[in-house]
PDB file of C-alpha atoms in Angstrom:
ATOM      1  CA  UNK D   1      69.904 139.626 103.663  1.00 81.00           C
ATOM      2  CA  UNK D   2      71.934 142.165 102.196  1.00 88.00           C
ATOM      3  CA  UNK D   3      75.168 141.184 104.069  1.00 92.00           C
ATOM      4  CA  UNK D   4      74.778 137.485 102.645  1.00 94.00           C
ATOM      5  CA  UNK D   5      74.023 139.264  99.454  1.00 92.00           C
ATOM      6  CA  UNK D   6      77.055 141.123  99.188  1.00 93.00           C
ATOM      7  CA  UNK D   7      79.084 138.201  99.666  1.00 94.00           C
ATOM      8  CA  UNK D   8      77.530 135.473  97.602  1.00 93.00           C
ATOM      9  CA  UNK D   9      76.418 137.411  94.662  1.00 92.00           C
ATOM     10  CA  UNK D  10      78.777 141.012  94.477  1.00 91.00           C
ATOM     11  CA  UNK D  11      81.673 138.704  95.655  1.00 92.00           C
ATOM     12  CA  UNK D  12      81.282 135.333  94.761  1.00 92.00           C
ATOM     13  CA  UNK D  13      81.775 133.422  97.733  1.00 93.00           C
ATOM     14  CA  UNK D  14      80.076 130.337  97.426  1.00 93.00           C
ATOM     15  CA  UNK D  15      76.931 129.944  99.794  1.00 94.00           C
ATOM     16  CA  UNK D  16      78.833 126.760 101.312  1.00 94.00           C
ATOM     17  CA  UNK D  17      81.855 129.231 102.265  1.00 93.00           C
ATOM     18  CA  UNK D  18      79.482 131.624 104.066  1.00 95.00           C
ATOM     19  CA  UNK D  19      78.307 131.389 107.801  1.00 95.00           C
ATOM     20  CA  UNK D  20      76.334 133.759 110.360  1.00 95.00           C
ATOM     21  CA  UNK D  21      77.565 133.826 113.813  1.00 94.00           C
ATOM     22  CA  UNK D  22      74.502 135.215 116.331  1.00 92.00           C
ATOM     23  CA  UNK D  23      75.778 135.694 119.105  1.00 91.00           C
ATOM     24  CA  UNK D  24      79.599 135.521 121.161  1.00 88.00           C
ATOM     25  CA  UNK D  25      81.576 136.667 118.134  1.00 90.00           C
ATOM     26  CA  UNK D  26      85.397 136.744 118.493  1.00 85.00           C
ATOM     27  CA  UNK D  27      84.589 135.554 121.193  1.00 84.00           C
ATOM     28  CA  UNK D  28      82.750 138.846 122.903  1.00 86.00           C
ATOM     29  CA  UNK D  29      79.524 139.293 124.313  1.00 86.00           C
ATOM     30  CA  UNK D  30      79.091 142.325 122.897  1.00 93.00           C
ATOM     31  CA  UNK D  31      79.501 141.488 118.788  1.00 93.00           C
ATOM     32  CA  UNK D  32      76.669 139.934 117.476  1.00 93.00           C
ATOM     33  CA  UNK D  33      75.160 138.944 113.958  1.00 94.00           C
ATOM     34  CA  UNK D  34      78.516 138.522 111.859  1.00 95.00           C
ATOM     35  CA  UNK D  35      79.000 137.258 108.661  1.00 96.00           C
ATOM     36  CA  UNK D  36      82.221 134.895 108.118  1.00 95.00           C
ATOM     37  CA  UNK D  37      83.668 133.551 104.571  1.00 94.00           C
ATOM     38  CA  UNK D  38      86.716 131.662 103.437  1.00 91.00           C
ATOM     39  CA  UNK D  39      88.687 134.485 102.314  1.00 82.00           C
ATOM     40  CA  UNK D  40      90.404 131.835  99.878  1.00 83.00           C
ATOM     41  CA  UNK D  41      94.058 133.079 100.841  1.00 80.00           C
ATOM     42  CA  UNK D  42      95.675 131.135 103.509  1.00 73.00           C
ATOM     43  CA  UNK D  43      95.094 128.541 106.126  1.00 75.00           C
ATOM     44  CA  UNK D  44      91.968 129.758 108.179  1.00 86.00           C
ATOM     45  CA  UNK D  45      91.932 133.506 106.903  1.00 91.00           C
ATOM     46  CA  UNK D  46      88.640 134.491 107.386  1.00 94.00           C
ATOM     47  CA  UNK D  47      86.851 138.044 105.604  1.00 95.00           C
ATOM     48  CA  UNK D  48      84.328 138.703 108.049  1.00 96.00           C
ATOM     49  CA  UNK D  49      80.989 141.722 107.898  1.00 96.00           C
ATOM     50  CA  UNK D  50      78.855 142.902 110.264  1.00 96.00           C
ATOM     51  CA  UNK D  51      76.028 145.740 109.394  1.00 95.00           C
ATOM     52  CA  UNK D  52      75.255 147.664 112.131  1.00 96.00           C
ATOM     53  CA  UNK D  53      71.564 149.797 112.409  1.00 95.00           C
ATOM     54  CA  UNK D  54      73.879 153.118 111.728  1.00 96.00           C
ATOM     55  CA  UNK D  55      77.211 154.635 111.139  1.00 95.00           C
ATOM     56  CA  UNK D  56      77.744 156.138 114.849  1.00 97.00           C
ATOM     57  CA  UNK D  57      76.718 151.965 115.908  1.00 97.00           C
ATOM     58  CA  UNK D  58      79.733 150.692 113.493  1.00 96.00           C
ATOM     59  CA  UNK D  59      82.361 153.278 114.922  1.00 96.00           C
ATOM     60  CA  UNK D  60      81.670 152.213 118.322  1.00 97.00           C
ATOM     61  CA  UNK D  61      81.490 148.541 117.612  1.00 96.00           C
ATOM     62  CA  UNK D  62      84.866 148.506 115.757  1.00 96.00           C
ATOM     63  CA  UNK D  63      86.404 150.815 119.205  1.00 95.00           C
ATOM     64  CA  UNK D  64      85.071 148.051 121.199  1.00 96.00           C
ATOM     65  CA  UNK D  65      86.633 145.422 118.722  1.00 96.00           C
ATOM     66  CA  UNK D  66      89.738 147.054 119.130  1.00 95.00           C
ATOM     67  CA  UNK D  67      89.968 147.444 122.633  1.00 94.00           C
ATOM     68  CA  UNK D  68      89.290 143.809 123.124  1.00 94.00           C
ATOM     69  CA  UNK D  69      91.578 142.518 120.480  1.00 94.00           C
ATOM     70  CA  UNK D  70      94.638 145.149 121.968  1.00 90.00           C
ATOM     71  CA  UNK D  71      94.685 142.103 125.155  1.00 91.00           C
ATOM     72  CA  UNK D  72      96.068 139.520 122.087  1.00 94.00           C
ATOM     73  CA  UNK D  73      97.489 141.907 119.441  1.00 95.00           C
ATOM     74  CA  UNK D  74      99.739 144.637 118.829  1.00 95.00           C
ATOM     75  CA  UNK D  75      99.038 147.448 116.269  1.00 93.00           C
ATOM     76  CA  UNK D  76     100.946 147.172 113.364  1.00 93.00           C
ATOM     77  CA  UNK D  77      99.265 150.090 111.348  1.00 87.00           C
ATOM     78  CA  UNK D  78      96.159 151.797 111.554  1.00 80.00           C
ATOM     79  CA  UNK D  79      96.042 154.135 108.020  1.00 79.00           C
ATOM     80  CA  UNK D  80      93.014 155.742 106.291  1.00 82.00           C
ATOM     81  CA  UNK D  81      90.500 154.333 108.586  1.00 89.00           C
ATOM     82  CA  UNK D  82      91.924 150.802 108.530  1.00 95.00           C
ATOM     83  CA  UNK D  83      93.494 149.040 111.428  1.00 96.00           C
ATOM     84  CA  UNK D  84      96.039 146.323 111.418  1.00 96.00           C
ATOM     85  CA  UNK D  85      96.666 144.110 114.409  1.00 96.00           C
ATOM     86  CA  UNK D  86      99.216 141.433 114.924  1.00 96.00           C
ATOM     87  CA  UNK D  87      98.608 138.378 117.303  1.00 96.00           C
ATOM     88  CA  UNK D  88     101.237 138.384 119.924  1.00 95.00           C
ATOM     89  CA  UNK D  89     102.017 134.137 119.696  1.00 95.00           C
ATOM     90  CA  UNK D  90      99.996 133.034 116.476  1.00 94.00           C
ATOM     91  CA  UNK D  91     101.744 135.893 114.269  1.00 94.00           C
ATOM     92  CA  UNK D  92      98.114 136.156 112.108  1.00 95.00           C
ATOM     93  CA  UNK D  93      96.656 139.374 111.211  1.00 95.00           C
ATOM     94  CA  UNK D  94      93.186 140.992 112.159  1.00 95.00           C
ATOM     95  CA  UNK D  95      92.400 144.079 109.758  1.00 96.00           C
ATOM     96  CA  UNK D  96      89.585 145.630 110.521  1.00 96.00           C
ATOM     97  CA  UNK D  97      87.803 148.655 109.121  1.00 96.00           C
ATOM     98  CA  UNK D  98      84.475 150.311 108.109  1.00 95.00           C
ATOM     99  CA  UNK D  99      82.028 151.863 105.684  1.00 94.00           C
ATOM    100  CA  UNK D 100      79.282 154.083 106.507  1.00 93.00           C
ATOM    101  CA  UNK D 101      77.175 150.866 108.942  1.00 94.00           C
ATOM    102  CA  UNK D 102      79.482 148.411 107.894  1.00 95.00           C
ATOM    103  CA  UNK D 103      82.010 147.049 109.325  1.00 96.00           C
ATOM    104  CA  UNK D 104      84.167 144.197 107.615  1.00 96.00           C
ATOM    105  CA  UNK D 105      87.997 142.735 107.272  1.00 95.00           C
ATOM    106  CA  UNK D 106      89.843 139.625 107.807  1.00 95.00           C
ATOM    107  CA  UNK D 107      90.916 137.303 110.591  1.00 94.00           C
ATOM    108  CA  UNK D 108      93.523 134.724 111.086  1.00 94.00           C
ATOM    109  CA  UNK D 109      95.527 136.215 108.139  1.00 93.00           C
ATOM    110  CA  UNK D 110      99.248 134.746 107.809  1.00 92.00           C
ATOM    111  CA  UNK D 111      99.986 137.650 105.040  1.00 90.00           C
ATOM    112  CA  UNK D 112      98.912 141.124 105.476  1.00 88.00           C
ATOM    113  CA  UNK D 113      99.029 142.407 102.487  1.00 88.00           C
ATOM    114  CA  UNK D 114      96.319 140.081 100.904  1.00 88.00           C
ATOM    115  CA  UNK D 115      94.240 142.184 102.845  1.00 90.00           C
ATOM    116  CA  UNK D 116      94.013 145.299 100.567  1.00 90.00           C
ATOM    117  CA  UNK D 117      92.651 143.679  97.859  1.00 90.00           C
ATOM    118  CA  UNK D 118      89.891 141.856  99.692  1.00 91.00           C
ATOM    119  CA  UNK D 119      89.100 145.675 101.445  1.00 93.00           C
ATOM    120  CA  UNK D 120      89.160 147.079  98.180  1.00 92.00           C
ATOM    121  CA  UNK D 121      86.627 144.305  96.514  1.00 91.00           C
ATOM    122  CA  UNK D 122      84.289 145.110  99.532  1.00 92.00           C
ATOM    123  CA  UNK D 123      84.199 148.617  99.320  1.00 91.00           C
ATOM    124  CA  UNK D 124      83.561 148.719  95.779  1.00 91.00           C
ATOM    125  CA  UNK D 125      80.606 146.368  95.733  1.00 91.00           C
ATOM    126  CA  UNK D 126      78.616 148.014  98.390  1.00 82.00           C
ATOM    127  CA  UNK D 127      75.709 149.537  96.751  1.00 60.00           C
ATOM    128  CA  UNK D 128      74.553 153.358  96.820  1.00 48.00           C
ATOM    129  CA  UNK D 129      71.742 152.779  98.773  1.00 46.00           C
ATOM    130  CA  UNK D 130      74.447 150.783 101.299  1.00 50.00           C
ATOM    131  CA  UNK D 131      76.085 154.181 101.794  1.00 45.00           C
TER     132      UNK D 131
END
């Protein structure tokens, strides 16, 4: 699958550092089919993907995402289509963002600015047929 792909081969995360969560993701109803990897940073930081079937799909999955998440986090930043939320008790970081049908970023993140590069990496390595 290309998500799996994009990880393990574009990335390389080891296949061992890579699972698929169905169903209940973050824990909502609503996200399903998510990718997860050991972002290699910090504690349990987390880069996570999803690809939804279009662009309009991703938008409104990463509004819902948001919404959800605002119960547990404050906004910290949101610049250039990325979002940065802070969890209220824990102190972790949830960035979140999107490309075209994808929608990726990290979770459980103790420093925040380890998440640019990982953004960066992702964006770069998505094909031009991933577009």
């Amino acid at each position: 699958p290309a998500g799996f792909t994009l990880l393990n081969q574009r990335l390389g995360i080891p296949e061992k550092s890579i699972e698929f969560q169905e169903h209940n993701v973050f824990p909502y109803g609503f996200a399903r089919r998510f990718l997860f990897a050991d972002a290699g940073l910090d504690g349990d930081a987390r880069v996570f993907l999803h690809i939804s079937e279009d662009a309009a799909a991703a938008e409104a999955l990463v509004s819902a995402l948001l919404e959800e998440n605002r119960y547990d986090y404050e906004e910290v930043s949101g610049d250039s289509g990325v979002t940065t939320l802070r969890h209220r008790f824990l102190k972790t970081y949830f960035v979140i963002t999107r490309k075209a049908n994808f929608v990726f970023g990290l979770e459980q993140l103790a420093d925040r600015e380890a998440a640019a590069g990982w953004l960066a990496r992702i964006r770069e390595n998505l094909s031009d047929e991933e577009d």
